[in-house]
Amino acid sequence: MHKKFDHDAIEKKWQEKWRTSDLYKTDGESSKKKVYVLDMFPYPSGEGLHVGHPKGYIATDIYSRFKHMDGYEVLHPMGWDAFGLPAENFAIKNKVHPRVAVEKNIANFKAQLAHLGFNYDWSREINTTDPEYYKWTQWIFLKLLEKGLAYESHEPINWCPSCQTGLANEDLESDGTCERCGSVVEKRPMRQWVLKITDYADRMLEDLETLTEWPEHIKEAQRNWIGRSEGAEIDFKLGSGDTVTVFTTRPDTLFGATYLVLAPEHELVSKLKVENRSAVYAYVQQAAQKTEIDRTNAEKEKTGVELQGIKAINPATNTEIPVFISDYVLSHYGTGAIMAVPAHDERDHEFAQKFQLPETVVVNDGVLVNSGEFDGLNSEDAKKAIVAKVGGRMTSTYRLNDWVFSRQRYWGEPIPVIHCESCGVVPIPYEQLPVMLPEVEHYEPTGTGESPLAAIEDWVNVDCPKCGGKGKRETNTMPQWAGSSWYYLRFIDPKNDQALIDPAKEKKWAPVDVYVGGDHAVRHLIYARFWHKFLYDIDVVHTIEPFMRLEFLGFILAEDGRKMSKRWGNIINPDDIVKQNGADTLRVYEMFMGPFENTVAWSTNGLVGAQRFIERVNGLSEHVKDGEPAEITRLLHKTIKKVRSDIEEFKFNTAVSAMMIFVNAAEKGALSQESYEAFIKLLAPFAPHLTEELWAGCGQTTSVHLETYPEADESLAIDETVTIGVQINGKSRGSITIAPDADEAEAVTMAKAEPSLAKYFAEGEIKKVIYVQGRILNLMIGQ
RNA sequence: GCUGGAGUGGUGGAAUGGUAUACACGUGCGACUCAAAAUCGCAUGCCGCAAGGCUUGAGGGUUCAAGUCCCUCCUCCAGCACCA
């Protein structure tokens, strides 16, 4: 029976009880098996949540409530990734301190999450902008510095002219624009801090194989991002006495290398004595002006300038070949120089056509030709042989670049070093952490390559901790991604001010067992894996990977099929849905919409369907009788089995569907009090408020969420009879109802007795019988 | 271009190689109602009056049996892409 109820009153009542009884506080003392369930923590933006945001939180709430009821000790915390540009831009616009804006937004987010009935252990709440938190972010930086994995560089980097800060490659959209503001990003040489993530490239790549519970597309995205290419470095001597080292994946084509190309930024370009200095200089200038988009557009015609008066020797042929600079060679990939093989590379071919350079075919059908002593060798063997002959080195190179780690902005963790006039870079002593982010008058970026912190003289000017002489603090701050690269560890030991994490606690809780979120296929998940491996190397953590299982979340689009955005005015606020339809309805609906990883459009009609289900459950007690038909008992146990395994596998849509089937059947028949209570427990993780209310309605005085999750009794789940399909010559022609363990003879007898099948038996004799118990009976009938 | 994933009713989608289209939405008809909403019942892949036939992007193959496995192709989504 459909039964409406005052969801608002019920939700408020139970949320308050859960809160005051510390229902979800994780103590960490028990000997139960642990499970660490984590959401990608949100950035608390001023816009608040839309209905798409809680989808992942609903899933982890269900999962962790289920695990809790099933006898696990569950860690399910929540926190805030609160450093970053949006808070800072908001502060600039509204003249409010970012801290104030962030605090307000967090309060709003927390209230919105509370309305959905989530079971977070708020005693472990963390905030990346809290000095007690970023003290340890700075600690990790100092450890990286100590191990030689953080260094200063002056290479040209991505510069966003609108955000007025340097950016990492990971902060760019695929078209080369700024991920935050959409501006076209420039290359700009400046001093910056860089983390040597490339040292971990091989391990990050190889260890992906151990992540058997990660979606394939995420692992693939990471492989693409790291982009390892196997090849060789080969040295070319120049007439000037210098050496150019090129990287190639095709050393087997060395005999076909008819010229060299250097990136315009290549260090040799300014050192070499070229005859056409002004033309070369002009080209270098021009390349520097270009945006990344222009430079990497494969459509446009190749340009370049020959370095006149310079010749290189092809070490295989010992012939002189010309040397060019061109912007189709990228300074940040490989060695920034290539050997051009126009006969076997499209780009080189295009360039050679334009500059009328010779082409030599050296490989034919995978076999070498025009390659002297190597003729007749296959490509793979030739690679090694030729590299050995010319004294090259087999090596690999990566698309991944080191992580540009400094930002010229205010709202981030200060990088904890001092620049001393005599000692150079001096780390802040560990015991002086945290380096507090100081108050400033203006948050605006300066645009000079210095952060606003540079203007605070009494903060900047300090004595060197090493020699006591004059020093200046580093004024750059860390990027948005710093705090989120290790936050999952802080939840385990959130109040520790002596160490990043207590080793015993780390051993108990790490790694994260189930990590849920979307969007961050490369950025966050690459950075966090990098830091985790580093922390493994310095014995802070005991596993090589931070997240054992990753469940990728599909987004919720607006009802019009577009992204929910202010711009389209199609945002649905979960608060409104909670008010109108109830938190349990919203939870069930978002899980029922489709597979968890699918992106699906919001549907108000679909929401109503979930609401009807919730209301039917509310009326289910009217069908409770003294006894119940055997098929209801059977269905209950089948449903329990299905729901359990579906939750485990994050197949929430089919779990809800199975429970709907049970309710439909129970309404048509009857169910016992025992089955009714089992069903309430089964549904409890999905609809925590209603089930708590119904549980109390059964005369229970303790929370349903502290009950043991129902277990299926296999013996009760077995069918007395099954209906199986009957095929004649492979085509479905009808069905028979039969004992699940009936033998072949019985099945054939049943089929023969089935009136609707009689005409097929009249067509001839049974030539062959295929019978799979409980599944199918297939009869070959013919003359 | 390379790589990964996916194509099933009007819609979201279900299906350990074993009766394709569960569940939900929508729609139609009926009940209740003065009426409407809500609710309840029945129907609902396509063609056909019916018997029956056809159907999981297209085409082949393996199998007693294919949405599911294999091959070729098409389309869509995602990541990477002048990366040597």
PDB file of C-alpha atoms in Angstrom, chain A residues 128-269:
ATOM      1  CA  THR A 128      43.830  21.462   3.882  1.00  0.00           C
ATOM      2  CA  THR A 129      44.054  25.173   4.804  1.00  0.00           C
ATOM      3  CA  ASP A 130      44.346  24.437   8.513  1.00  0.00           C
ATOM      4  CA  PRO A 131      47.979  25.125   9.603  1.00  0.00           C
ATOM      5  CA  GLU A 132      47.915  21.884  11.596  1.00  0.00           C
ATOM      6  CA  TYR A 133      47.206  20.153   8.305  1.00  0.00           C
ATOM      7  CA  TYR A 134      49.491  22.047   5.936  1.00  0.00           C
ATOM      8  CA  LYS A 135      52.325  21.727   8.416  1.00  0.00           C
ATOM      9  CA  TRP A 136      52.558  18.146   7.124  1.00  0.00           C
ATOM     10  CA  THR A 137      52.117  19.121   3.499  1.00  0.00           C
ATOM     11  CA  GLN A 138      55.172  21.329   4.029  1.00  0.00           C
ATOM     12  CA  TRP A 139      56.913  18.474   5.841  1.00  0.00           C
ATOM     13  CA  ILE A 140      56.485  16.268   2.775  1.00  0.00           C
ATOM     14  CA  PHE A 141      57.918  19.037   0.593  1.00  0.00           C
ATOM     15  CA  LEU A 142      60.991  19.292   2.831  1.00  0.00           C
ATOM     16  CA  LYS A 143      61.447  15.521   2.657  1.00  0.00           C
ATOM     17  CA  LEU A 144      61.258  15.707  -1.132  1.00  0.00           C
ATOM     18  CA  LEU A 145      63.829  18.491  -1.062  1.00  0.00           C
ATOM     19  CA  GLU A 146      66.049  16.482   1.264  1.00  0.00           C
ATOM     20  CA  LYS A 147      65.919  13.504  -1.117  1.00  0.00           C
ATOM     21  CA  GLY A 148      66.715  15.635  -4.153  1.00  0.00           C
ATOM     22  CA  LEU A 149      63.221  15.338  -5.603  1.00  0.00           C
ATOM     23  CA  ALA A 150      62.400  19.052  -5.387  1.00  0.00           C
ATOM     24  CA  TYR A 151      64.524  21.481  -7.342  1.00  0.00           C
ATOM     25  CA  GLU A 152      64.521  25.022  -8.681  1.00  0.00           C
ATOM     26  CA  SER A 153      64.336  25.505 -12.391  1.00  0.00           C
ATOM     27  CA  HIS A 154      64.268  28.412 -14.799  1.00  0.00           C
ATOM     28  CA  GLU A 155      62.827  26.568 -17.778  1.00  0.00           C
ATOM     29  CA  PRO A 156      59.981  28.261 -19.613  1.00  0.00           C
ATOM     30  CA  ILE A 157      56.700  27.042 -18.139  1.00  0.00           C
ATOM     31  CA  ASN A 158      53.010  27.498 -18.757  1.00  0.00           C
ATOM     32  CA  TRP A 159      51.872  30.940 -17.642  1.00  0.00           C
ATOM     33  CA  CYS A 160      48.233  31.898 -17.405  1.00  0.00           C
ATOM     34  CA  PRO A 161      48.004  35.640 -18.117  1.00  0.00           C
ATOM     35  CA  SER A 162      44.605  35.885 -16.463  1.00  0.00           C
ATOM     36  CA  CYS A 163      45.316  33.919 -13.266  1.00  0.00           C
ATOM     37  CA  GLN A 164      48.815  35.422 -13.361  1.00  0.00           C
ATOM     38  CA  THR A 165      50.507  32.276 -12.237  1.00  0.00           C
ATOM     39  CA  GLY A 166      52.612  29.460 -13.570  1.00  0.00           C
ATOM     40  CA  LEU A 167      50.837  26.172 -14.157  1.00  0.00           C
ATOM     41  CA  ALA A 168      51.727  22.503 -14.509  1.00  0.00           C
ATOM     42  CA  ASN A 169      50.888  20.594 -17.684  1.00  0.00           C
ATOM     43  CA  GLU A 170      48.200  18.856 -15.670  1.00  0.00           C
ATOM     44  CA  ASP A 171      46.465  22.217 -15.169  1.00  0.00           C
ATOM     45  CA  LEU A 172      45.866  22.698 -18.882  1.00  0.00           C
ATOM     46  CA  GLU A 173      42.937  21.576 -20.963  1.00  0.00           C
ATOM     47  CA  SER A 174      43.812  19.367 -23.915  1.00  0.00           C
ATOM     48  CA  ASP A 175      43.621  22.421 -26.210  1.00  0.00           C
ATOM     49  CA  GLY A 176      46.300  24.170 -24.160  1.00  0.00           C
ATOM     50  CA  THR A 177      44.021  26.615 -22.342  1.00  0.00           C
ATOM     51  CA  CYS A 178      43.966  27.228 -18.595  1.00  0.00           C
ATOM     52  CA  GLU A 179      41.812  24.648 -16.861  1.00  0.00           C
ATOM     53  CA  ARG A 180      40.478  27.255 -14.429  1.00  0.00           C
ATOM     54  CA  CYS A 181      39.711  30.276 -16.580  1.00  0.00           C
ATOM     55  CA  GLY A 182      39.977  29.129 -20.203  1.00  0.00           C
ATOM     56  CA  SER A 183      42.645  31.696 -21.125  1.00  0.00           C
ATOM     57  CA  VAL A 184      45.251  30.843 -23.709  1.00  0.00           C
ATOM     58  CA  VAL A 185      48.372  29.889 -21.811  1.00  0.00           C
ATOM     59  CA  GLU A 186      51.793  31.325 -22.699  1.00  0.00           C
ATOM     60  CA  LYS A 187      55.283  29.988 -22.233  1.00  0.00           C
ATOM     61  CA  ARG A 188      57.277  32.104 -19.860  1.00  0.00           C
ATOM     62  CA  PRO A 189      60.711  31.547 -18.441  1.00  0.00           C
ATOM     63  CA  MET A 190      60.722  32.021 -14.692  1.00  0.00           C
ATOM     64  CA  ARG A 191      62.122  30.653 -11.497  1.00  0.00           C
ATOM     65  CA  GLN A 192      60.013  27.863 -10.142  1.00  0.00           C
ATOM     66  CA  TRP A 193      59.990  24.846  -7.879  1.00  0.00           C
ATOM     67  CA  VAL A 194      59.641  21.525  -9.629  1.00  0.00           C
ATOM     68  CA  LEU A 195      59.072  18.028  -8.274  1.00  0.00           C
ATOM     69  CA  LYS A 196      60.868  15.150  -9.928  1.00  0.00           C
ATOM     70  CA  ILE A 197      57.806  13.046 -10.649  1.00  0.00           C
ATOM     71  CA  THR A 198      59.604  11.571 -13.667  1.00  0.00           C
ATOM     72  CA  ASP A 199      61.836   9.606 -11.280  1.00  0.00           C
ATOM     73  CA  TYR A 200      58.705   7.661 -10.386  1.00  0.00           C
ATOM     74  CA  ALA A 201      57.355   7.324 -13.944  1.00  0.00           C
ATOM     75  CA  ASP A 202      58.407   3.710 -14.382  1.00  0.00           C
ATOM     76  CA  ARG A 203      57.073   2.635 -11.015  1.00  0.00           C
ATOM     77  CA  MET A 204      53.789   4.443 -11.554  1.00  0.00           C
ATOM     78  CA  LEU A 205      53.468   2.702 -14.890  1.00  0.00           C
ATOM     79  CA  GLU A 206      54.456  -0.754 -13.716  1.00  0.00           C
ATOM     80  CA  ASP A 207      52.424  -0.677 -10.516  1.00  0.00           C
ATOM     81  CA  LEU A 208      49.274   0.063 -12.511  1.00  0.00           C
ATOM     82  CA  GLU A 209      49.340  -3.675 -13.177  1.00  0.00           C
ATOM     83  CA  THR A 210      48.807  -4.331  -9.470  1.00  0.00           C
ATOM     84  CA  LEU A 211      45.676  -2.192  -9.457  1.00  0.00           C
ATOM     85  CA  THR A 212      43.320  -4.930 -10.546  1.00  0.00           C
ATOM     86  CA  GLU A 213      40.318  -3.171  -9.034  1.00  0.00           C
ATOM     87  CA  TRP A 214      40.732   0.066 -10.996  1.00  0.00           C
ATOM     88  CA  PRO A 215      38.676   0.764 -14.116  1.00  0.00           C
ATOM     89  CA  GLU A 216      40.633   0.060 -17.272  1.00  0.00           C
ATOM     90  CA  HIS A 217      39.973   3.490 -18.770  1.00  0.00           C
ATOM     91  CA  ILE A 218      41.597   5.265 -15.816  1.00  0.00           C
ATOM     92  CA  LYS A 219      44.662   3.080 -15.998  1.00  0.00           C
ATOM     93  CA  GLU A 220      44.812   3.681 -19.722  1.00  0.00           C
ATOM     94  CA  ALA A 221      44.548   7.443 -19.228  1.00  0.00           C
ATOM     95  CA  GLN A 222      47.470   7.251 -16.811  1.00  0.00           C
ATOM     96  CA  ARG A 223      49.537   5.174 -19.232  1.00  0.00           C
ATOM     97  CA  ASN A 224      48.852   7.763 -21.927  1.00  0.00           C
ATOM     98  CA  TRP A 225      49.741  10.581 -19.583  1.00  0.00           C
ATOM     99  CA  ILE A 226      53.024   9.034 -18.517  1.00  0.00           C
ATOM    100  CA  GLY A 227      53.607   8.157 -22.157  1.00  0.00           C
ATOM    101  CA  ARG A 228      56.700   6.009 -22.028  1.00  0.00           C
ATOM    102  CA  SER A 229      58.455   5.497 -25.367  1.00  0.00           C
ATOM    103  CA  GLU A 230      61.191   2.937 -25.771  1.00  0.00           C
ATOM    104  CA  GLY A 231      64.033   4.051 -27.981  1.00  0.00           C
ATOM    105  CA  ALA A 232      67.625   5.140 -28.021  1.00  0.00           C
ATOM    106  CA  GLU A 233      69.793   8.166 -27.538  1.00  0.00           C
ATOM    107  CA  ILE A 234      72.349   8.648 -30.277  1.00  0.00           C
ATOM    108  CA  ASP A 235      75.132  11.235 -30.372  1.00  0.00           C
ATOM    109  CA  PHE A 236      75.823  13.269 -33.504  1.00  0.00           C
ATOM    110  CA  LYS A 237      79.140  15.112 -33.653  1.00  0.00           C
ATOM    111  CA  LEU A 238      79.042  18.627 -35.038  1.00  0.00           C
ATOM    112  CA  GLY A 239      81.838  20.157 -37.056  1.00  0.00           C
ATOM    113  CA  SER A 240      82.156  22.708 -34.239  1.00  0.00           C
ATOM    114  CA  GLY A 241      83.216  19.950 -31.856  1.00  0.00           C
ATOM    115  CA  ASP A 242      79.910  20.002 -29.983  1.00  0.00           C
ATOM    116  CA  THR A 243      77.677  16.972 -29.698  1.00  0.00           C
ATOM    117  CA  VAL A 244      73.927  16.805 -30.265  1.00  0.00           C
ATOM    118  CA  THR A 245      72.159  13.924 -28.575  1.00  0.00           C
ATOM    119  CA  VAL A 246      68.895  12.909 -30.199  1.00  0.00           C
ATOM    120  CA  PHE A 247      66.187  10.591 -28.952  1.00  0.00           C
ATOM    121  CA  THR A 248      64.605   8.217 -31.442  1.00  0.00           C
ATOM    122  CA  THR A 249      62.251   5.273 -31.246  1.00  0.00           C
ATOM    123  CA  ARG A 250      63.550   4.139 -34.644  1.00  0.00           C
ATOM    124  CA  PRO A 251      67.332   3.757 -34.404  1.00  0.00           C
ATOM    125  CA  ASP A 252      66.971   1.141 -37.153  1.00  0.00           C
ATOM    126  CA  THR A 253      66.398   4.025 -39.592  1.00  0.00           C
ATOM    127  CA  LEU A 254      69.651   5.803 -38.707  1.00  0.00           C
ATOM    128  CA  PHE A 255      71.046   5.324 -42.236  1.00  0.00           C
ATOM    129  CA  GLY A 256      68.077   7.342 -43.486  1.00  0.00           C
ATOM    130  CA  ALA A 257      68.712  10.309 -41.163  1.00  0.00           C
ATOM    131  CA  THR A 258      69.419  13.040 -43.689  1.00  0.00           C
ATOM    132  CA  TYR A 259      69.353  16.055 -41.354  1.00  0.00           C
ATOM    133  CA  LEU A 260      68.990  17.024 -37.691  1.00  0.00           C
ATOM    134  CA  VAL A 261      66.426  19.305 -36.117  1.00  0.00           C
ATOM    135  CA  LEU A 262      66.804  21.056 -32.779  1.00  0.00           C
ATOM    136  CA  ALA A 263      64.029  22.705 -30.810  1.00  0.00           C
ATOM    137  CA  PRO A 264      64.407  26.509 -30.956  1.00  0.00           C
ATOM    138  CA  GLU A 265      64.949  26.479 -27.168  1.00  0.00           C
ATOM    139  CA  HIS A 266      67.800  23.947 -27.416  1.00  0.00           C
ATOM    140  CA  GLU A 267      70.784  25.139 -25.388  1.00  0.00           C
ATOM    141  CA  LEU A 268      73.228  24.724 -28.293  1.00  0.00           C
ATOM    142  CA  VAL A 269      71.348  27.161 -30.496  1.00  0.00           C
TER     143      VAL A 269
END
